Amino acid sequence: MVEQVRDYLEQHQERFVGELVEFLKIPSVSADSTLKAETRRGAEFVQQQMEAAGLESRLIETAGHPIVYGAWQKAAGKPTVLVYGHYDVQPPDPLDQWQTPPFEPDIRDGHIYARGATDDKGQMYTHIKSVEAWMKTRGELPVNVVFVIEGEEEVGSDNLDRFLAENKDLVACDIAVISDTSQYAPGIPAITYGLRGILACEVIVNGPRQDLHSGVFGGAVTNPANGLARMVAALHDDQGRVQIPGFYDNVIELTQEERDQFAALPFDEAKFMSDLGVKAVSGEADFTTLERRWARPTCDVNGMISGYTGEGPKTIVPAQARVKITCRLVPDQNPKALTKALEQFLLEQLPAGLTMQFIDYHGCKGLVFDFNSPYMAAARTAIEQAFGTAPVMIREGGSIPVVETFQSLVGVETLLLGWGQNTDNLHSPNERFSLESFRQGTLASALLWQELANIQV
Amino acid sequence: MVEQVRDYLEQHQERFVGELVEFLKIPSVSADSTLKAETRRGAEFVQQQMEAAGLESRLIETAGHPIVYGAWQKAAGKPTVLVYGHYDVQPPDPLDQWQTPPFEPDIRDGHIYARGATDDKGQMYTHIKSVEAWMKTRGELPVNVVFVIEGEEEVGSDNLDRFLAENKDLVACDIAVISDTSQYAPGIPAITYGLRGILACEVIVNGPRQDLHSGVFGGAVTNPANGLARMVAALHDDQGRVQIPGFYDNVIELTQEERDQFAALPFDEAKFMSDLGVKAVSGEADFTTLERRWARPTCDVNGMISGYTGEGPKTIVPAQARVKITCRLVPDQNPKALTKALEQFLLEQLPAGLTMQFIDYHGCKGLVFDFNSPYMAAARTAIEQAFGTAPVMIREGGSIPVVETFQSLVGVETLLLGWGQNTDNLHSPNERFSLESFRQGTLASALLWQELANIQV
C-alpha cells in the first residue's frame, strides 16, 4: 500500500537533506529587522517547496513577516489536518561559541548543524516532504491538509493570532499537528499530550521616596526589600505548596495511569542533578521530578532587584524593590483569575509603610489531551512504524501558546510530535538535528496521513 | 575671666568667616586621585592655621593623604583633650544640582554654601579658632590639646587607624572631642552620647549552574531567588524582632530616664513620614521611632539582585541570588560574634538544593557614654552658655568608627558636639553651614576648654 511512498522517501532522502541545507542557509531571524528580506526569503523557500510537493500555496502578508499557507483538500469525507510550523529562527548569538557558522550548515556526527536545524526548519520540513512523497507516487493524499507556516514564532506570533481569528474558514480542521518539540530521549520517541500554561507579572514595592541612610533611618521605616522578601516567602509553605488562595482548586490531578507511565520512563535523577549542577532536587512534596516539571503548577521568581547591587557594602534602606514572577499552570487553572488572586494575596502580605504596583504581563492556559483519542492512536501507530519503537506519552513543562489558540479559536486538539532531542541546542549555539530523526520523522509523517484517514469525521 | 576670649571671638568673627571661605575653596576630595595635590593643600591650610593659632603642628605623611597633627601641652596637671576632625570632603557630584559651585563658597540666608561647609571643615575649624582666641588673649590654654585632623575620613580612615595604633604616645589624652554631627534641630543644640555600631555582609545563594527555562525545570529545582526570599524573611518575626539567635542577649536596654528624655524631644511623626514619603512608620514593637533609630538594633537589606531585571518578563529560574545586609548594633552587641551568628542562622534557613557563600565586610561596636560624666557636664555648660539654651542628650543611629577606635585604642570616651543641622545637605548638593552656628560653636569650644580644666585627672 504505502510501500511506494516509503520507497520514494528512501530514494529521495539525500536530495531532501540537500534542500534542507539550502533552507538553513537563509538567515530568517525574525527578531532582526535588518534581516527582514532574508526572513521573507525563508517564506518564499517554504512556498516553493509546498508548490513542488503539490500543495496549493501562497504567501499571506501580515503586519510583520508573511505566513506561508498551503492546502490540498480533495479527500472528501476524510479528516482535515492543520500542520503548523515556523520558518523563522532564533538569533544566532553568541557567534563565537559556534563550531561552524550558524548559517553555513555543516554535517558531522550524523547531525546537521545550523541555526533552525531542529527549531523548526528541519522538523517542519518533514511534513512537506511526506506530502511530496504521497503526491508524487499516488497523486493524492489520504487526508486533507492545511499548512500554516509562520515567520514570527520566535517573536510572539502576534500576527498569526490575528490571522487565525480572521480566517477561521481557511484553517478549519479536525486536528492540528506540530513538530516543534522533542523525543523523550535518543531512541525513545514521544507524543506530548500536555503542556503547562503560564501567568507572568511584575511586582514593585515602594517605601521611602529615596534611598535612606540605614544608620539614621534603619529600624524605623519599612524596608521594601525585607518587605518584598516576606511577601515572596509567603508564596510557598514548607511543603513547597503555593499559598495563593484557590491556586489548586481547578487542578486536574494526575491519574494513576499517568503517574505509572511517568514512573516507567527512564530518568536518571543523579544525572539530572549533575547536569544542572545542583546537589538536590526539590519542589512540591509527594511528587516526582517528572511530575513536578510536567503536571504540577509552580510559582517562580524570575528576577528580583532592590537597592545597591554593586561591589562592596552600601549602608542604605532602599526606596524600592521589584520582583518578576511566573506561575506555570496546569489544566484547568485559569490564568486570569489566578493573576488576580496572586495580586490580591501579595497585597494582603504587603507590610505597612509600603505601597505596591502590580504589572500583569500575559498568560495562557495549560492543556492536556486525551492520550487515548483516535488521533493519538493514529500518531502512535505511525511513529511506532517509522521509529521501530512505540512512542512514550509525555507532558511538557513549558507553554506553546499556539496550541491553546488552536483549541480556543479553531476548536481542535493538537498532536505534538517532536522529532528532535532536548540535547539539540535549540536557542543555543551549535543547534543541530539528527539526519536519522529527519528520515524517521518524514516517514512517520507520511504514515500519519494514512492512519488519520481511518478516522471517521 | 574669659571675657577677653569672648571679645576676641566677637571682634575676629568676620575674619574667621573669610578664612573659612578660603578653606572651602580647596577641593580636598580624598576619593578623587586627580585631586591629590589639592587635598594636600587642604592639609597645609589646616597646619598653617594651627601654627597661627599657637599650636605646634606638623603634617604626618601616610600611605594616603597626610594627617595634620597639632598640640599644646603646657597646662600641667590639667586634662588633655584630643580634637579629631577631617579636612577631606565628599565628591561634589551631581554638580548640576548645586545652586552655586561647590568650591566657590557663597554666603546667603545666613549660611555659607560649599562642599565641606558642615562636613567637616566648618565644624572642625571652630576648635582651631577657639584655641587662637585663648592663645592670643591669654597666651595659654586652660587645658592641654592634641589635634588630629585627617584627610581620609570620607574614604574609610584606614591610615588614621594605623597612625593611632602606632603613635599611642602622641595621642594619649583624657577625652576626645569631635564636631562632625548635628544639633537636634534648629535652636536645639545637642550632645550625642550614643552611636549605633554595624555589621555588614553579602550573601550569595547559588542554585543551578546557569539560568534555566522556568517551563522545562520550574517546580523541580530550588529557585535561588525564592530561597533567598525565605531566608531574608526569616530574619524578622511579625513583631519586627530580629530572629538571629542571641541577637538581643547583650543589648543594653534603654533606661527609663533615656526613654523620658527621648519622649520629651519635639518630634513630629507626621512630618517625619511626609518628608520620607511613607504612609506609616514601622519597626520593632513597643518602641518609638526615635528609640528605634537611636537605640535598637536592626537588620536591613541594602540591596538584592537575582535573575532577569530588564524590561518585561523572562521565563527563567535564576542561577543565583544575592543580598547585602547590614545590622545596626547597640551596646553591648558584638559585631564579630553576631556576624557569625547571622551566617549560621542563614545557613540553617538555606533550602535544600542551594549553596551559600557569605562575605563578611566589616563591623564596629555600638557605643553609649555616661551622659552624667564630668566631661559631659563640662560640655553641657559650655554649650548652654554659647547657644543660650541647654543641649539635649541624644543618640545617633549611624556609626562613627573612629569613636570606637578612640575607646578601644586610646581608652577614652568622646564628646560628640555637633554644631550643624540635619538639613545642611551633608554628602548632598548645596551643603551649607549656618554662620550663627559657626559663631556659637567657636564660642562653645572656647568655653569648653575652661570647663574641662575644672576636671581632676
XYZ file of C-alpha atoms in Angstrom, chain A residues 62-445:
384
model
C 0.859 40.396 7.710
C 1.970 43.496 9.572
C 5.219 41.605 10.073
C 6.695 38.591 8.314
C 4.416 36.677 5.929
C 2.600 33.445 6.712
C 3.011 30.614 4.232
C -0.319 28.944 3.574
C -0.663 25.676 1.684
C -3.559 23.262 1.222
C -4.753 20.121 -0.520
C -8.380 19.363 0.268
C -9.635 16.780 -2.180
C -10.002 13.811 0.192
C -13.760 14.063 0.517
C -15.150 12.751 3.779
C -11.707 12.409 5.281
C -10.271 14.376 8.217
C -8.571 17.702 7.647
C -5.189 18.088 9.298
C -3.714 21.502 10.099
C 0.081 21.418 10.062
C 1.653 24.281 11.953
C 5.325 25.195 11.924
C 7.597 28.184 11.582
C 10.329 29.221 9.197
C 11.815 31.934 11.426
C 14.715 31.162 13.747
C 16.278 32.493 16.931
C 19.159 34.992 16.676
C 22.413 33.051 16.433
C 24.344 34.882 19.188
C 26.805 34.292 20.762
C 28.509 33.690 17.445
C 31.921 32.859 18.879
C 30.534 29.727 20.513
C 29.535 28.069 17.235
C 31.938 25.415 15.947
C 30.767 26.142 12.394
C 28.900 29.284 11.304
C 25.173 29.198 12.150
C 24.042 29.810 8.564
C 26.597 27.563 6.877
C 25.062 24.160 7.631
C 27.645 21.516 8.463
C 27.015 17.802 8.509
C 29.034 15.851 11.065
C 28.413 13.015 13.531
C 25.145 12.170 11.752
C 23.728 15.626 12.512
C 23.151 18.763 10.527
C 24.421 21.761 12.484
C 22.834 25.182 11.844
C 20.536 27.734 13.440
C 16.995 26.451 12.943
C 18.070 22.859 12.253
C 15.626 21.452 14.772
C 13.680 24.622 15.719
C 11.812 24.464 13.458
C 13.022 24.257 9.871
C 14.184 20.632 9.965
C 11.210 19.317 11.885
C 8.623 21.263 9.926
C 10.179 20.267 6.618
C 9.426 16.564 7.234
C 5.719 17.253 6.703
C 6.247 18.971 3.355
C 8.405 16.083 2.145
C 5.864 13.472 3.264
C 3.190 15.285 1.273
C 5.505 15.322 -1.731
C 6.055 11.578 -1.436
C 2.303 10.876 -1.445
C 1.560 13.279 -4.275
C 4.427 12.095 -6.487
C 3.665 8.412 -6.038
C -0.123 8.300 -5.561
C -1.245 11.615 -6.976
C -3.221 12.313 -3.833
C -3.166 12.388 -0.071
C -5.290 10.088 2.113
C -6.417 13.113 4.179
C -6.959 16.812 3.628
C -4.119 19.032 4.761
C -3.778 22.721 5.535
C -0.298 24.117 6.231
C 0.183 27.287 8.244
C 3.889 28.071 8.485
C 4.528 31.382 10.188
C 7.579 33.626 10.421
C 7.110 35.144 13.858
C 7.102 32.243 16.293
C 10.308 33.453 17.916
C 8.896 36.953 18.439
C 5.465 36.204 19.910
C 3.197 35.158 16.988
C 1.069 38.313 17.256
C 0.192 38.355 13.573
C -0.540 34.636 13.492
C -3.161 35.028 16.196
C -4.779 37.820 14.181
C -4.675 35.725 11.003
C -6.277 32.724 12.708
C -9.005 34.853 14.259
C -9.834 36.478 10.934
C -9.597 33.399 8.712
C -11.377 30.633 10.547
C -12.636 29.171 7.274
C -9.107 28.825 5.875
C -7.915 26.930 8.919
C -10.976 24.836 9.692
C -9.749 21.328 10.518
C -10.227 18.256 12.670
C -6.806 18.015 14.231
C -3.608 20.044 14.348
C -0.086 18.640 14.060
C 3.066 20.370 15.265
C 6.585 19.020 15.154
C 8.446 21.549 17.277
C 9.115 19.563 20.465
C 11.498 16.733 21.304
C 11.577 12.992 21.674
C 11.835 11.840 25.272
C 15.428 10.698 24.730
C 17.537 9.218 21.929
C 15.767 6.079 20.796
C 12.611 6.944 22.722
C 10.156 8.822 20.512
C 7.338 10.576 22.294
C 3.971 12.187 21.896
C 3.475 15.234 24.085
C -0.126 15.219 25.273
C 0.035 18.037 27.828
C 1.549 21.491 28.187
C 1.745 23.795 31.139
C 0.271 27.272 30.869
C 1.638 30.394 32.418
C 0.902 33.651 34.137
C 3.545 36.353 34.378
C 3.698 39.529 36.396
C 5.994 42.065 37.983
C 5.537 43.451 41.473
C 7.001 46.785 42.503
C 7.106 47.616 46.182
C 7.789 51.216 47.131
C 8.906 52.535 50.504
C 10.583 55.887 51.174
C 10.795 58.261 48.217
C 14.540 57.832 48.027
C 17.214 55.539 49.394
C 17.799 56.362 53.050
C 20.848 56.175 55.317
C 20.461 52.852 57.077
C 22.017 54.255 60.240
C 19.875 57.341 60.525
C 16.604 55.679 59.494
C 17.112 51.915 59.726
C 14.664 50.226 62.045
C 12.071 52.982 61.879
C 10.822 52.651 58.309
C 9.680 49.550 56.488
C 12.472 48.292 54.256
C 10.952 47.470 50.830
C 13.496 44.708 50.189
C 12.866 42.996 53.513
C 9.151 43.512 52.922
C 9.251 42.030 49.443
C 11.231 39.051 50.745
C 8.456 38.363 53.251
C 5.828 38.626 50.515
C 7.711 36.252 48.227
C 8.425 33.847 51.057
C 4.702 33.700 51.824
C 4.038 32.280 48.355
C 5.037 28.773 49.454
C 4.643 26.697 52.583
C 7.320 24.353 53.895
C 5.985 21.576 51.685
C 6.510 23.589 48.521
C 2.766 24.197 48.116
C 1.789 27.512 46.601
C -0.245 29.547 49.096
C -2.270 31.737 46.742
C -5.895 31.118 47.762
C -7.687 28.853 45.301
C -4.455 28.043 43.468
C -5.076 24.289 43.404
C -8.889 24.404 43.197
C -9.128 23.609 39.496
C -6.020 21.485 39.131
C -6.794 18.255 37.314
C -4.792 15.731 39.264
C -2.615 13.194 37.509
C -4.342 9.855 37.039
C -2.705 6.737 38.361
C -2.192 5.653 34.732
C -0.231 8.843 34.024
C 1.846 8.515 37.163
C 2.622 4.939 36.227
C 3.603 5.994 32.707
C 5.911 8.709 34.026
C 7.413 6.354 36.576
C 8.126 3.814 33.848
C 10.214 6.314 31.856
C 13.960 6.024 32.190
C 15.007 9.010 34.304
C 18.394 9.305 35.960
C 17.905 11.782 38.766
C 21.603 11.807 39.677
C 22.479 12.740 36.106
C 19.693 15.332 36.044
C 21.183 16.944 39.150
C 24.741 16.823 37.936
C 23.729 18.285 34.545
C 22.121 21.209 36.338
C 24.873 21.477 38.942
C 22.614 21.073 41.943
C 23.013 18.849 44.980
C 19.325 18.146 45.463
C 16.035 18.328 43.649
C 13.124 19.911 45.411
C 9.560 21.027 44.930
C 6.048 20.177 45.925
C 6.020 17.304 48.388
C 4.761 13.880 47.284
C 5.525 14.351 43.574
C 8.384 13.047 41.470
C 10.671 15.292 39.471
C 8.915 14.488 36.183
C 5.511 15.077 37.749
C 6.725 18.406 39.126
C 8.079 19.502 35.757
C 5.174 18.367 33.606
C 2.000 18.322 35.609
C 2.233 20.477 38.723
C 1.806 24.245 38.885
C 4.639 26.456 40.121
C 5.384 29.932 41.361
C 8.911 31.018 40.480
C 10.781 34.261 40.860
C 12.429 35.069 37.510
C 14.227 38.170 38.689
C 14.489 40.472 41.665
C 16.235 43.775 42.302
C 16.480 46.331 45.052
C 18.864 48.995 46.296
C 22.606 48.779 45.814
C 23.920 45.830 43.837
C 27.463 46.971 43.025
C 30.674 45.965 44.700
C 31.051 46.057 48.462
C 28.633 47.311 51.091
C 26.413 50.384 50.983
C 24.510 51.414 54.073
C 21.094 52.279 52.718
C 17.474 51.409 53.187
C 16.369 51.050 49.543
C 13.457 53.086 48.229
C 12.115 50.269 46.079
C 12.192 46.540 45.462
C 10.954 44.707 42.365
C 10.283 41.100 41.546
C 9.243 39.266 38.384
C 7.155 36.173 38.975
C 5.813 33.472 36.679
C 3.471 30.696 37.627
C 3.379 27.653 35.414
C -0.194 26.426 35.274
C -1.872 23.109 34.568
C -5.414 22.307 33.430
C -7.886 23.654 34.481
C -6.241 26.563 36.279
C -7.370 29.926 34.944
C -4.503 32.380 34.264
C -6.647 35.497 34.510
C -8.351 34.511 37.765
C -5.094 33.367 39.352
C -3.288 36.537 38.297
C -5.936 38.457 40.223
C -5.643 36.051 43.163
C -1.857 36.458 43.181
C -2.141 40.238 43.176
C -4.687 40.111 45.998
C -2.573 37.676 48.010
C 0.545 39.825 47.690
C -1.440 42.912 48.623
C -2.568 41.155 51.782
C 1.048 40.347 52.629
C 2.206 43.917 51.960
C 3.756 45.293 55.160
C 2.518 48.628 56.499
C 4.505 51.556 55.200
C 4.882 50.169 51.681
C 2.824 50.569 48.538
C 2.565 48.028 45.750
C 2.256 48.197 41.991
C 1.329 45.088 40.021
C 2.027 44.616 36.306
C 0.114 41.807 34.591
C 2.204 40.594 31.642
C 0.367 37.765 29.961
C -0.988 34.339 30.471
C -2.140 31.182 28.767
C -3.872 28.058 29.967
C -2.307 24.698 30.474
C -3.592 21.923 28.215
C -3.891 18.196 28.436
C -5.258 15.977 25.683
C -6.803 12.531 25.907
C -3.919 10.245 25.024
C -6.408 7.510 24.145
C -8.148 9.514 21.438
C -8.246 8.055 17.881
C -5.900 10.842 16.722
C -3.354 9.911 19.372
C -3.728 6.258 18.403
C -3.052 7.133 14.763
C 0.051 9.108 15.686
C 1.240 6.312 17.926
C 0.945 3.742 15.158
C 2.696 5.984 12.617
C 5.579 6.720 14.961
C 5.977 3.123 16.032
C 6.252 2.016 12.421
C 8.671 4.803 11.463
C 10.915 4.703 14.524
C 10.679 0.995 15.173
C 9.528 1.552 18.728
C 6.278 2.795 20.236
C 6.323 6.405 21.442
C 6.014 7.182 25.123
C 3.297 9.565 26.230
C 4.776 12.587 27.928
C 3.858 16.073 29.004
C 5.927 19.219 28.706
C 6.558 21.844 31.375
C 6.758 24.758 29.004
C 3.996 26.519 27.163
C 3.205 26.602 23.416
C 0.571 29.350 23.216
C -0.480 28.470 19.654
C -1.774 25.123 20.893
C -4.189 26.931 23.174
C -5.120 29.184 20.264
C -5.932 26.151 18.116
C -8.097 24.801 20.871
C -9.922 28.003 21.738
C -10.149 29.547 18.246
C -10.238 26.576 15.871
C -11.716 24.129 18.343
C -9.221 21.311 17.807
C -6.642 19.396 19.733
C -3.026 19.235 18.672
C -0.723 16.297 18.138
C 2.714 17.385 19.390
C 5.040 15.059 17.536
C 8.601 16.040 18.278
C 11.394 14.564 16.157
C 14.215 16.481 17.910
C 16.182 15.864 21.083
C 16.489 18.010 24.226
C 20.216 17.969 23.572
C 19.894 19.592 20.124
C 20.846 23.060 21.479
C 17.729 24.854 20.401
C 18.038 28.581 21.132
C 21.754 27.930 21.817
C 24.960 27.788 19.808
C 25.558 24.644 17.741
C 21.899 23.868 17.180
C 21.550 20.578 15.347
C 19.139 17.946 14.088
C 19.818 14.253 13.632
C 19.676 13.127 9.987
C 18.245 9.800 11.154
C 15.493 11.651 13.055
C 14.862 13.704 9.926
C 14.417 10.500 7.948
C 12.268 8.805 10.602
C 10.160 11.923 11.116
C 9.427 12.231 7.413
C 8.350 8.609 7.265
C 6.238 8.973 10.418
C 4.537 11.953 8.830
